[in-house]
Amino acid sequence: MMTSDQWANFWWNSITGPHTVILKTVDALLDKNTVVLTVPEDLPWRHSMRQISESEFKQHANSTNTLIQFLDDDEECSRDREPGRYLLENIVRDPTVRNGYRESAGVTIQDYLVQNRALQNCVVWVKGLDGNRASKWIEFCSKYTVHSVEDGLFVLEVKDNVFVPNRKQLKSIKFSDYVGGYDLQLFNSFVLDDPDGRFPYGDNWKKYIANVAALLCGMDAEVSERLIGTTDFKHEEPLERVRCVADMPEFERRGSNVASTHILACSRQGNVAELKKRLWTAQVQVLFPLIEIERMGVIQQLRDEIDVALKELSSGGCPMKQYEKEVETPEDLDLGGLHYMLHQRKADRMYMLYLPDESLRKRIDFLRCCRNTLAHANCCTVAEVQELLDGHQN
């Protein structure tokens, strides 16, 4: 069984969207740019993202001497401290350079750092940036011009969409531009195909679970992997298991923003309506097509009988109608119409459509019930999902 750390590496190295974010960041650094990297507040496996970015940069820069210095602005910098001053006092190693800057000399602090190679072979990765602090760092870096990678570079990891001025040496990279719902669905599919076989689900189940976890978790692959690994989707309500994940110590800070729509924030705040909406969306995307496939299969199986019944009703002056329009061919008959014909008697007390196979009649009734549930924006229960997926026939 793969560990969480292994899945973290898989997410950032093997899934196209997340890996593209890393490659774009590295390419921008190699082009001597300051990178303004906009990421979700609840970015999955952020430490792995930074480590893999560091490894990729060193590999492509052909340099083992480059140091990536991670700086947490939220914890290490006072809110009123200017970035340049902080760098001089806390990052620059040479004491002569550290203490030698004078504003009266008419040289900007950015030029002073470059001229004295104060950040030589150093990439300063500033994390925890939002709002005004992000703007201060962006303003500082917009005036920091280097001639080579060795002069020192910056990555500004920001939580919010902040304004990035159009400067040659600034490169804006947004996580949301490269990572979408398909990336998480694909990742979930790999999780469910764990080579150790810990998930004994068939293909339809795997498709359903991958979709449910993706729509519930948004872009948080870390929470999605944990939800999949701790939920028996055949017998447990996924929204109940979400509450269990929300109580896990390692996710205590995830979704902590009161305004967050993160899955764990919704669970803690009791926003069940939002979570049910996401679950319903996933069910519509996966279950509705399966219901339609079964309807078509039933119609094909009973086509001759349905065709005869429709013609008899039409010739008798009481044609079968759906939505105030006559049903002329079996293929046009929906589950509601099929259910009606199976249960409605004609004047001679015979059913409009007689089907001796009781199990098939019950299956048709069940499919209609599930379709109506979804059509009215309600979620199917775990028991209904299990009956639908386990009993599905193409």
CSV table of N, CA and C in Angstrom, one decimal, residues 296-305:
chain,number,residue,atom,x,y,z
A,296,MET,N,-32.1,1.9,-22.3
A,296,MET,CA,-32.0,1.5,-23.7
A,296,MET,C,-31.9,0.0,-23.8
A,297,GLY,N,-31.2,-0.7,-22.8
A,297,GLY,CA,-31.1,-2.1,-22.9
A,297,GLY,C,-32.4,-2.8,-22.7
A,298,VAL,N,-33.2,-2.3,-21.8
A,298,VAL,CA,-34.5,-2.8,-21.5
A,298,VAL,C,-35.4,-2.7,-22.8
A,299,ILE,N,-35.4,-1.5,-23.4
A,299,ILE,CA,-36.2,-1.2,-24.6
A,299,ILE,C,-35.8,-2.1,-25.7
A,300,GLN,N,-34.5,-2.4,-25.8
A,300,GLN,CA,-34.0,-3.3,-26.9
A,300,GLN,C,-34.5,-4.7,-26.6
A,301,GLN,N,-34.5,-5.1,-25.3
A,301,GLN,CA,-34.9,-6.4,-25.0
A,301,GLN,C,-36.4,-6.7,-25.2
A,302,LEU,N,-37.2,-5.6,-24.9
A,302,LEU,CA,-38.6,-5.7,-25.0
A,302,LEU,C,-39.2,-5.0,-26.2
A,303,ARG,N,-38.4,-4.7,-27.2
A,303,ARG,CA,-38.8,-3.8,-28.3
A,303,ARG,C,-40.1,-4.3,-29.0
A,304,ASP,N,-40.1,-5.6,-29.3
A,304,ASP,CA,-41.2,-6.1,-30.1
A,304,ASP,C,-42.5,-6.0,-29.3
A,305,GLU,N,-42.5,-6.4,-28.0
A,305,GLU,CA,-43.6,-6.3,-27.1
A,305,GLU,C,-44.1,-4.8,-27.0
